């Protein structure tokens, strides 16, 4: 079986791990949450690149055969550097604007993401390709990451916070919303409640999981069948919420270990 390294600024990458476990349940995983430095959204490209470089080196040192950058902000800032510097394959997050183009009826696609993702060249490029076909409107999910990191994913505070960033997109006519930050799918129920039944909400994680499977196949990275894999959880800060949310996806979790770094 393979060892898959995954990292994010915090717990957000668990929303990606959740989907990966559905297609690759027999692998070993090491998940690193850089929550001592969360949020990445307002940090510089240089800072995020340095963290991504250090975390990737650590994951490779722990035996990772392939690394999932389960963070849109870190993908936008650092994935090209990581690919230049390390020989393992890196799978990054993509803003799922393409599938949104096929789903919108109003012709307006809304993107919720961090400030770092929205200003990155990678995102601007994807957006340019979409413009002309549809209108793309954006908003930072203000306060979303902090809320999820503190373990709040529903209730009146979550609803107020989500409404403040989602409403401007709905007001502009968006009927399809792309979640461009891996923390946001944890707020899916709240987002759906506020957006209403006629709005499509797209979480790119299932497509990323499928892509990982294809790349592992192409690369000949052996996958484990007929076994239950291991998941090692690591955090640069307090790991309580990480363990709690990992426990929530634990029907899929083979066995769970946790360590500090
Ligand atoms: N979960 C991350 C993302 O996908 C980063 C959020 C943050 O740290 O600001 O963008």
PDB file of C-alpha atoms and ligand atoms in Angstrom:
ATOM      1  CA  UNK A   1       0.000   0.000   0.000  1.00  0.00           C
ATOM      2  CA  UNK A   2       0.940   3.599  -0.374  1.00  0.00           C
ATOM      3  CA  UNK A   3       1.498   6.329   2.159  1.00  0.00           C
ATOM      4  CA  UNK A   4      -0.335   9.525   1.275  1.00  0.00           C
ATOM      5  CA  UNK A   5       0.725  12.822   2.855  1.00  0.00           C
ATOM      6  CA  UNK A   6      -1.941  15.511   3.204  1.00  0.00           C
ATOM      7  CA  UNK A   7      -1.659  19.008   4.589  1.00  0.00           C
ATOM      8  CA  UNK A   8      -3.683  22.150   5.145  1.00  0.00           C
ATOM      9  CA  UNK A   9      -3.452  25.252   7.301  1.00  0.00           C
ATOM     10  CA  UNK A  10      -5.754  23.420   9.720  1.00  0.00           C
ATOM     11  CA  UNK A  11      -8.711  21.063   9.758  1.00  0.00           C
ATOM     12  CA  UNK A  12     -10.010  22.033   6.289  1.00  0.00           C
ATOM     13  CA  UNK A  13      -8.079  19.290   4.518  1.00  0.00           C
ATOM     14  CA  UNK A  14     -10.150  16.713   6.394  1.00  0.00           C
ATOM     15  CA  UNK A  15     -12.992  17.571   3.997  1.00  0.00           C
ATOM     16  CA  UNK A  16     -10.697  16.339   1.227  1.00  0.00           C
ATOM     17  CA  UNK A  17      -9.465  13.318   3.204  1.00  0.00           C
ATOM     18  CA  UNK A  18     -13.116  12.351   3.762  1.00  0.00           C
ATOM     19  CA  UNK A  19     -13.611  12.028  -0.011  1.00  0.00           C
ATOM     20  CA  UNK A  20     -10.242  10.342  -0.577  1.00  0.00           C
ATOM     21  CA  UNK A  21     -11.097   7.647   1.986  1.00  0.00           C
ATOM     22  CA  UNK A  22     -14.169   6.756  -0.043  1.00  0.00           C
ATOM     23  CA  UNK A  23     -12.030   5.813  -3.033  1.00  0.00           C
ATOM     24  CA  UNK A  24      -8.786   4.768  -1.297  1.00  0.00           C
ATOM     25  CA  UNK A  25      -9.696   3.238   2.081  1.00  0.00           C
ATOM     26  CA  UNK A  26      -6.742   0.872   2.258  1.00  0.00           C
ATOM     27  CA  UNK A  27      -3.846   3.353   2.227  1.00  0.00           C
ATOM     28  CA  UNK A  28      -1.833   4.800   5.070  1.00  0.00           C
ATOM     29  CA  UNK A  29      -2.239   8.524   5.622  1.00  0.00           C
ATOM     30  CA  UNK A  30      -0.318  11.176   7.454  1.00  0.00           C
ATOM     31  CA  UNK A  31      -2.267  14.414   7.860  1.00  0.00           C
ATOM     32  CA  UNK A  32      -0.591  17.633   8.973  1.00  0.00           C
ATOM     33  CA  UNK A  33      -2.598  20.644  10.171  1.00  0.00           C
ATOM     34  CA  UNK A  34      -0.471  23.788  10.349  1.00  0.00           C
ATOM     35  CA  UNK A  35      -2.932  25.316  12.756  1.00  0.00           C
ATOM     36  CA  UNK A  36      -0.295  27.266  14.680  1.00  0.00           C
ATOM     37  CA  UNK A  37      -0.114  29.392  11.499  1.00  0.00           C
ATOM     38  CA  UNK A  38      -3.791  29.328  10.509  1.00  0.00           C
ATOM     39  CA  UNK A  39      -5.319  31.147   8.672  1.00  0.00           C
ATOM     40  CA  UNK A  40      -3.103  31.163   5.575  1.00  0.00           C
ATOM     41  CA  UNK A  41      -5.657  33.300   3.704  1.00  0.00           C
ATOM     42  CA  UNK A  42      -4.134  36.667   4.603  1.00  0.00           C
ATOM     43  CA  UNK A  43      -0.466  35.552   4.731  1.00  0.00           C
ATOM     44  CA  UNK A  44       2.133  36.311   2.064  1.00  0.00           C
ATOM     45  CA  UNK A  45       2.946  33.928  -0.775  1.00  0.00           C
ATOM     46  CA  UNK A  46       6.522  33.723   0.567  1.00  0.00           C
ATOM     47  CA  UNK A  47       5.410  32.688   4.048  1.00  0.00           C
ATOM     48  CA  UNK A  48       3.002  30.036   2.734  1.00  0.00           C
ATOM     49  CA  UNK A  49       5.596  28.690   0.300  1.00  0.00           C
ATOM     50  CA  UNK A  50       8.129  28.325   3.107  1.00  0.00           C
ATOM     51  CA  UNK A  51       5.621  26.471   5.298  1.00  0.00           C
ATOM     52  CA  UNK A  52       4.527  24.238   2.378  1.00  0.00           C
ATOM     53  CA  UNK A  53       8.158  23.419   1.619  1.00  0.00           C
ATOM     54  CA  UNK A  54       8.935  22.520   5.217  1.00  0.00           C
ATOM     55  CA  UNK A  55       5.768  20.455   5.740  1.00  0.00           C
ATOM     56  CA  UNK A  56       6.282  18.578   2.462  1.00  0.00           C
ATOM     57  CA  UNK A  57       9.870  17.737   3.432  1.00  0.00           C
ATOM     58  CA  UNK A  58       8.609  16.415   6.771  1.00  0.00           C
ATOM     59  CA  UNK A  59       5.859  14.314   5.100  1.00  0.00           C
ATOM     60  CA  UNK A  60       8.380  12.846   2.646  1.00  0.00           C
ATOM     61  CA  UNK A  61      10.644  12.094   5.609  1.00  0.00           C
ATOM     62  CA  UNK A  62       7.746  10.155   7.103  1.00  0.00           C
ATOM     63  CA  UNK A  63       7.522   8.052   3.951  1.00  0.00           C
ATOM     64  CA  UNK A  64       4.848   9.837   1.860  1.00  0.00           C
ATOM     65  CA  UNK A  65       4.782   8.508  -1.720  1.00  0.00           C
ATOM     66  CA  UNK A  66       2.503  11.306  -2.918  1.00  0.00           C
ATOM     67  CA  UNK A  67       1.279  14.544  -1.320  1.00  0.00           C
ATOM     68  CA  UNK A  68      -2.152  16.168  -1.462  1.00  0.00           C
ATOM     69  CA  UNK A  69      -2.040  19.916  -0.878  1.00  0.00           C
ATOM     70  CA  UNK A  70      -5.539  19.959   0.619  1.00  0.00           C
ATOM     71  CA  UNK A  71      -5.608  23.738   0.761  1.00  0.00           C
ATOM     72  CA  UNK A  72      -6.562  26.061  -2.095  1.00  0.00           C
ATOM     73  CA  UNK A  73      -4.492  28.911  -0.678  1.00  0.00           C
ATOM     74  CA  UNK A  74      -1.317  26.814  -0.376  1.00  0.00           C
ATOM     75  CA  UNK A  75      -1.897  25.258  -3.814  1.00  0.00           C
ATOM     76  CA  UNK A  76      -2.158  28.695  -5.401  1.00  0.00           C
ATOM     77  CA  UNK A  77       0.900  30.011  -3.562  1.00  0.00           C
ATOM     78  CA  UNK A  78       3.270  27.083  -3.569  1.00  0.00           C
ATOM     79  CA  UNK A  79       2.487  24.054  -5.714  1.00  0.00           C
ATOM     80  CA  UNK A  80       4.762  25.013  -8.610  1.00  0.00           C
ATOM     81  CA  UNK A  81       7.697  25.482  -6.181  1.00  0.00           C
ATOM     82  CA  UNK A  82       6.950  22.144  -4.502  1.00  0.00           C
ATOM     83  CA  UNK A  83       6.877  20.380  -7.877  1.00  0.00           C
ATOM     84  CA  UNK A  84      10.224  21.922  -8.808  1.00  0.00           C
ATOM     85  CA  UNK A  85      11.893  21.023  -5.533  1.00  0.00           C
ATOM     86  CA  UNK A  86      10.611  17.535  -4.712  1.00  0.00           C
ATOM     87  CA  UNK A  87      10.397  14.412  -6.807  1.00  0.00           C
ATOM     88  CA  UNK A  88       7.129  13.044  -5.336  1.00  0.00           C
ATOM     89  CA  UNK A  89       3.873  13.926  -7.122  1.00  0.00           C
ATOM     90  CA  UNK A  90       1.748  16.730  -5.686  1.00  0.00           C
ATOM     91  CA  UNK A  91      -2.031  16.890  -6.086  1.00  0.00           C
ATOM     92  CA  UNK A  92      -3.456  20.369  -5.553  1.00  0.00           C
ATOM     93  CA  UNK A  93      -6.892  21.915  -5.176  1.00  0.00           C
ATOM     94  CA  UNK A  94      -8.535  23.449  -8.243  1.00  0.00           C
ATOM     95  CA  UNK A  95     -11.292  26.061  -8.089  1.00  0.00           C
ATOM     96  CA  UNK A  96     -14.164  24.053  -9.585  1.00  0.00           C
ATOM     97  CA  UNK A  97     -15.339  26.739 -11.991  1.00  0.00           C
ATOM     98  CA  UNK A  98     -15.488  24.360 -14.982  1.00  0.00           C
ATOM     99  CA  UNK A  99     -18.195  22.078 -13.539  1.00  0.00           C
ATOM    100  CA  UNK A 100     -20.031  25.189 -12.344  1.00  0.00           C
ATOM    101  CA  UNK A 101     -20.231  26.470 -15.931  1.00  0.00           C
ATOM    102  CA  UNK A 102     -22.144  23.315 -16.845  1.00  0.00           C
ATOM    103  CA  UNK A 103     -24.572  23.702 -13.968  1.00  0.00           C
ATOM    104  CA  UNK A 104     -25.553  27.359 -13.845  1.00  0.00           C
ATOM    105  CA  UNK A 105     -28.873  28.397 -15.334  1.00  0.00           C
ATOM    106  CA  UNK A 106     -28.601  32.069 -14.458  1.00  0.00           C
ATOM    107  CA  UNK A 107     -25.149  32.353 -16.052  1.00  0.00           C
ATOM    108  CA  UNK A 108     -23.696  33.693 -12.807  1.00  0.00           C
ATOM    109  CA  UNK A 109     -21.241  31.565 -10.838  1.00  0.00           C
ATOM    110  CA  UNK A 110     -20.210  32.591  -7.333  1.00  0.00           C
ATOM    111  CA  UNK A 111     -16.862  31.666  -5.818  1.00  0.00           C
ATOM    112  CA  UNK A 112     -16.246  31.678  -2.082  1.00  0.00           C
ATOM    113  CA  UNK A 113     -12.548  31.469  -1.181  1.00  0.00           C
ATOM    114  CA  UNK A 114      -9.814  33.091   0.882  1.00  0.00           C
ATOM    115  CA  UNK A 115      -8.261  36.431  -0.092  1.00  0.00           C
ATOM    116  CA  UNK A 116      -5.004  34.596  -0.910  1.00  0.00           C
ATOM    117  CA  UNK A 117      -6.703  32.264  -3.382  1.00  0.00           C
ATOM    118  CA  UNK A 118      -8.735  35.005  -5.063  1.00  0.00           C
ATOM    119  CA  UNK A 119      -5.717  37.207  -5.756  1.00  0.00           C
ATOM    120  CA  UNK A 120      -3.428  34.378  -6.925  1.00  0.00           C
ATOM    121  CA  UNK A 121      -2.407  34.178 -10.554  1.00  0.00           C
ATOM    122  CA  UNK A 122      -3.608  30.563 -10.795  1.00  0.00           C
ATOM    123  CA  UNK A 123      -7.144  31.590  -9.876  1.00  0.00           C
ATOM    124  CA  UNK A 124      -7.151  34.732 -12.052  1.00  0.00           C
ATOM    125  CA  UNK A 125      -6.207  32.553 -15.006  1.00  0.00           C
ATOM    126  CA  UNK A 126      -9.041  30.040 -14.416  1.00  0.00           C
ATOM    127  CA  UNK A 127     -11.460  32.910 -14.005  1.00  0.00           C
ATOM    128  CA  UNK A 128     -10.399  34.504 -17.290  1.00  0.00           C
ATOM    129  CA  UNK A 129     -11.086  31.252 -19.135  1.00  0.00           C
ATOM    130  CA  UNK A 130     -14.590  31.158 -17.651  1.00  0.00           C
ATOM    131  CA  UNK A 131     -15.451  34.762 -18.378  1.00  0.00           C
ATOM    132  CA  UNK A 132     -17.233  35.113 -21.644  1.00  0.00           C
ATOM    133  CA  UNK A 133     -19.055  31.852 -20.963  1.00  0.00           C
ATOM    134  CA  UNK A 134     -20.468  32.916 -17.597  1.00  0.00           C
ATOM    135  CA  UNK A 135     -20.116  35.820 -15.182  1.00  0.00           C
ATOM    136  CA  UNK A 136     -17.956  34.951 -12.181  1.00  0.00           C
ATOM    137  CA  UNK A 137     -18.528  36.833  -8.933  1.00  0.00           C
ATOM    138  CA  UNK A 138     -16.432  36.334  -5.815  1.00  0.00           C
ATOM    139  CA  UNK A 139     -16.439  36.844  -2.106  1.00  0.00           C
ATOM    140  CA  UNK A 140     -14.065  35.964   0.717  1.00  0.00           C
ATOM    141  CA  UNK A 141     -15.717  33.665   3.233  1.00  0.00           C
ATOM    142  CA  UNK A 142     -15.104  36.212   5.968  1.00  0.00           C
ATOM    143  CA  UNK A 143     -14.541  34.463   9.311  1.00  0.00           C
ATOM    144  CA  UNK A 144     -15.402  30.978   7.951  1.00  0.00           C
ATOM    145  CA  UNK A 145     -11.957  29.468   8.557  1.00  0.00           C
ATOM    146  CA  UNK A 146     -11.676  30.791  12.111  1.00  0.00           C
ATOM    147  CA  UNK A 147     -15.140  29.459  12.903  1.00  0.00           C
ATOM    148  CA  UNK A 148     -14.451  25.963  11.574  1.00  0.00           C
ATOM    149  CA  UNK A 149     -11.093  25.907  13.363  1.00  0.00           C
ATOM    150  CA  UNK A 150     -12.879  26.561  16.618  1.00  0.00           C
ATOM    151  CA  UNK A 151     -15.241  23.670  15.850  1.00  0.00           C
ATOM    152  CA  UNK A 152     -18.349  25.760  15.085  1.00  0.00           C
ATOM    153  CA  UNK A 153     -20.083  24.514  11.939  1.00  0.00           C
ATOM    154  CA  UNK A 154     -23.766  25.211  12.639  1.00  0.00           C
ATOM    155  CA  UNK A 155     -26.059  27.338  14.795  1.00  0.00           C
ATOM    156  CA  UNK A 156     -26.994  31.031  14.794  1.00  0.00           C
ATOM    157  CA  UNK A 157     -23.410  32.394  14.811  1.00  0.00           C
ATOM    158  CA  UNK A 158     -22.436  30.180  11.896  1.00  0.00           C
ATOM    159  CA  UNK A 159     -25.561  31.270  10.018  1.00  0.00           C
ATOM    160  CA  UNK A 160     -24.845  34.982  10.535  1.00  0.00           C
ATOM    161  CA  UNK A 161     -21.244  34.581   9.433  1.00  0.00           C
ATOM    162  CA  UNK A 162     -22.156  32.548   6.346  1.00  0.00           C
ATOM    163  CA  UNK A 163     -25.021  34.877   5.385  1.00  0.00           C
ATOM    164  CA  UNK A 164     -22.759  37.959   5.400  1.00  0.00           C
ATOM    165  CA  UNK A 165     -20.475  36.522   2.700  1.00  0.00           C
ATOM    166  CA  UNK A 166     -22.983  34.449   0.742  1.00  0.00           C
ATOM    167  CA  UNK A 167     -25.718  37.053   0.384  1.00  0.00           C
ATOM    168  CA  UNK A 168     -23.688  39.407  -1.881  1.00  0.00           C
ATOM    169  CA  UNK A 169     -23.164  36.510  -4.327  1.00  0.00           C
ATOM    170  CA  UNK A 170     -26.845  35.548  -4.286  1.00  0.00           C
ATOM    171  CA  UNK A 171     -27.809  39.200  -4.755  1.00  0.00           C
ATOM    172  CA  UNK A 172     -25.658  39.280  -7.892  1.00  0.00           C
ATOM    173  CA  UNK A 173     -27.677  36.384  -9.302  1.00  0.00           C
ATOM    174  CA  UNK A 174     -25.360  33.446  -8.590  1.00  0.00           C
ATOM    175  CA  UNK A 175     -27.268  30.163  -8.707  1.00  0.00           C
ATOM    176  CA  UNK A 176     -24.129  28.013  -8.455  1.00  0.00           C
ATOM    177  CA  UNK A 177     -21.565  28.514  -5.709  1.00  0.00           C
ATOM    178  CA  UNK A 178     -18.081  27.018  -5.782  1.00  0.00           C
ATOM    179  CA  UNK A 179     -16.448  26.356  -2.431  1.00  0.00           C
ATOM    180  CA  UNK A 180     -12.855  27.444  -3.072  1.00  0.00           C
ATOM    181  CA  UNK A 181     -11.499  26.708   0.397  1.00  0.00           C
ATOM    182  CA  UNK A 182     -11.305  23.280   1.992  1.00  0.00           C
ATOM    183  CA  UNK A 183     -12.625  24.545   5.321  1.00  0.00           C
ATOM    184  CA  UNK A 184     -15.943  25.623   3.791  1.00  0.00           C
ATOM    185  CA  UNK A 185     -17.484  22.163   3.113  1.00  0.00           C
ATOM    186  CA  UNK A 186     -17.723  21.716   6.890  1.00  0.00           C
ATOM    187  CA  UNK A 187     -20.280  24.543   6.730  1.00  0.00           C
ATOM    188  CA  UNK A 188     -22.214  22.846   3.906  1.00  0.00           C
ATOM    189  CA  UNK A 189     -25.483  22.405   5.849  1.00  0.00           C
ATOM    190  CA  UNK A 190     -25.449  26.042   6.937  1.00  0.00           C
ATOM    191  CA  UNK A 191     -24.535  27.220   3.429  1.00  0.00           C
ATOM    192  CA  UNK A 192     -27.362  25.152   1.917  1.00  0.00           C
ATOM    193  CA  UNK A 193     -29.826  26.440   4.473  1.00  0.00           C
ATOM    194  CA  UNK A 194     -29.026  30.051   3.604  1.00  0.00           C
ATOM    195  CA  UNK A 195     -28.678  29.585  -0.153  1.00  0.00           C
ATOM    196  CA  UNK A 196     -31.943  27.661  -0.465  1.00  0.00           C
ATOM    197  CA  UNK A 197     -32.840  24.622  -2.547  1.00  0.00           C
ATOM    198  CA  UNK A 198     -32.417  26.225  -5.976  1.00  0.00           C
ATOM    199  CA  UNK A 199     -28.729  27.026  -5.595  1.00  0.00           C
ATOM    200  CA  UNK A 200     -26.055  24.437  -6.474  1.00  0.00           C
ATOM    201  CA  UNK A 201     -23.142  24.234  -4.066  1.00  0.00           C
ATOM    202  CA  UNK A 202     -19.982  22.625  -5.430  1.00  0.00           C
ATOM    203  CA  UNK A 203     -17.368  21.003  -3.216  1.00  0.00           C
ATOM    204  CA  UNK A 204     -14.376  20.142  -5.425  1.00  0.00           C
ATOM    205  CA  UNK A 205     -13.088  17.409  -3.052  1.00  0.00           C
ATOM    206  CA  UNK A 206     -14.726  14.394  -4.790  1.00  0.00           C
ATOM    207  CA  UNK A 207     -13.107  15.407  -8.104  1.00  0.00           C
ATOM    208  CA  UNK A 208      -9.728  15.803  -6.367  1.00  0.00           C
ATOM    209  CA  UNK A 209     -10.065  12.329  -4.823  1.00  0.00           C
ATOM    210  CA  UNK A 210     -10.820  10.861  -8.251  1.00  0.00           C
ATOM    211  CA  UNK A 211      -7.833  12.671  -9.733  1.00  0.00           C
ATOM    212  CA  UNK A 212      -5.566  11.316  -6.970  1.00  0.00           C
ATOM    213  CA  UNK A 213      -6.705   7.787  -7.740  1.00  0.00           C
ATOM    214  CA  UNK A 214      -5.945   8.280 -11.465  1.00  0.00           C
ATOM    215  CA  UNK A 215      -2.503   9.756 -10.779  1.00  0.00           C
ATOM    216  CA  UNK A 216      -1.607   6.902  -8.406  1.00  0.00           C
ATOM    217  CA  UNK A 217      -2.663   4.469 -11.063  1.00  0.00           C
ATOM    218  CA  UNK A 218      -0.626   6.221 -13.773  1.00  0.00           C
ATOM    219  CA  UNK A 219       2.407   6.442 -11.513  1.00  0.00           C
ATOM    220  CA  UNK A 220       2.140   2.785 -10.543  1.00  0.00           C
ATOM    221  CA  UNK A 221       1.880   3.676  -6.860  1.00  0.00           C
ATOM    222  CA  UNK A 222       0.602   0.523  -5.222  1.00  0.00           C
ATOM    223  CA  UNK A 223      -2.689   0.791  -3.449  1.00  0.00           C
ATOM    224  CA  UNK A 224      -3.838  -1.386  -0.579  1.00  0.00           C
ATOM    225  CA  UNK A 225      -6.781  -3.643  -1.233  1.00  0.00           C
ATOM    226  CA  UNK A 226      -8.302  -5.902   1.404  1.00  0.00           C
ATOM    227  CA  UNK A 227      -6.796  -3.995   4.296  1.00  0.00           C
ATOM    228  CA  UNK A 228      -7.676  -1.096   6.510  1.00  0.00           C
ATOM    229  CA  UNK A 229      -5.164   1.686   6.428  1.00  0.00           C
ATOM    230  CA  UNK A 230      -3.824   3.912   9.153  1.00  0.00           C
ATOM    231  CA  UNK A 231      -4.220   7.621   9.641  1.00  0.00           C
ATOM    232  CA  UNK A 232      -1.673   9.595  11.579  1.00  0.00           C
ATOM    233  CA  UNK A 233      -2.838  13.062  12.576  1.00  0.00           C
ATOM    234  CA  UNK A 234      -0.271  15.784  13.234  1.00  0.00           C
ATOM    235  CA  UNK A 235      -0.705  19.436  14.157  1.00  0.00           C
ATOM    236  CA  UNK A 236       1.634  22.354  14.776  1.00  0.00           C
ATOM    237  CA  UNK A 237      -0.831  23.665  17.392  1.00  0.00           C
ATOM    238  CA  UNK A 238      -3.686  22.390  19.552  1.00  0.00           C
ATOM    239  CA  UNK A 239      -5.071  19.224  17.968  1.00  0.00           C
ATOM    240  CA  UNK A 240      -8.385  18.883  19.822  1.00  0.00           C
ATOM    241  CA  UNK A 241     -10.703  20.127  17.051  1.00  0.00           C
ATOM    242  CA  UNK A 242      -8.662  18.190  14.504  1.00  0.00           C
ATOM    243  CA  UNK A 243      -9.230  14.959  16.419  1.00  0.00           C
ATOM    244  CA  UNK A 244     -12.897  15.755  16.961  1.00  0.00           C
ATOM    245  CA  UNK A 245     -13.598  16.461  13.276  1.00  0.00           C
ATOM    246  CA  UNK A 246     -11.461  13.494  12.226  1.00  0.00           C
ATOM    247  CA  UNK A 247     -13.601  11.409  14.576  1.00  0.00           C
ATOM    248  CA  UNK A 248     -16.698  12.645  12.724  1.00  0.00           C
ATOM    249  CA  UNK A 249     -15.460  11.201   9.479  1.00  0.00           C
ATOM    250  CA  UNK A 250     -14.317   8.161  11.417  1.00  0.00           C
ATOM    251  CA  UNK A 251     -16.808   5.677  10.042  1.00  0.00           C
ATOM    252  CA  UNK A 252     -14.427   5.850   7.115  1.00  0.00           C
ATOM    253  CA  UNK A 253     -11.361   6.021   9.275  1.00  0.00           C
ATOM    254  CA  UNK A 254      -9.470   2.813   9.651  1.00  0.00           C
ATOM    255  CA  UNK A 255      -7.371   3.483  12.714  1.00  0.00           C
ATOM    256  CA  UNK A 256      -6.481   6.837  14.080  1.00  0.00           C
ATOM    257  CA  UNK A 257      -3.275   7.947  15.713  1.00  0.00           C
ATOM    258  CA  UNK A 258      -2.414  11.439  16.746  1.00  0.00           C
ATOM    259  CA  UNK A 259       0.853  13.183  17.374  1.00  0.00           C
ATOM    260  CA  UNK A 260       2.151  16.671  18.008  1.00  0.00           C
ATOM    261  CA  UNK A 261       5.004  18.310  16.260  1.00  0.00           C
TER     262      UNK A 261
HETATM  263  N1  LIG B   1      -8.250  25.547   3.913  1.00  0.00           N
HETATM  264  C1  LIG B   1      -7.500  26.508   3.208  1.00  0.00           C
HETATM  265  C2  LIG B   1      -7.907  26.732   1.789  1.00  0.00           C
HETATM  266  O1  LIG B   1      -8.392  25.794   1.175  1.00  0.00           O
HETATM  267  C3  LIG B   1      -6.875  27.659   3.927  1.00  0.00           C
HETATM  268  C4  LIG B   1      -7.715  28.517   4.769  1.00  0.00           C
HETATM  269  C5  LIG B   1      -6.881  29.514   5.529  1.00  0.00           C
HETATM  270  O2  LIG B   1      -5.994  29.075   6.275  1.00  0.00           O
HETATM  271  O3  LIG B   1      -7.094  30.703   5.344  1.00  0.00           O
HETATM  272  O4  LIG B   1      -7.744  27.769   1.238  1.00  0.00           O
END
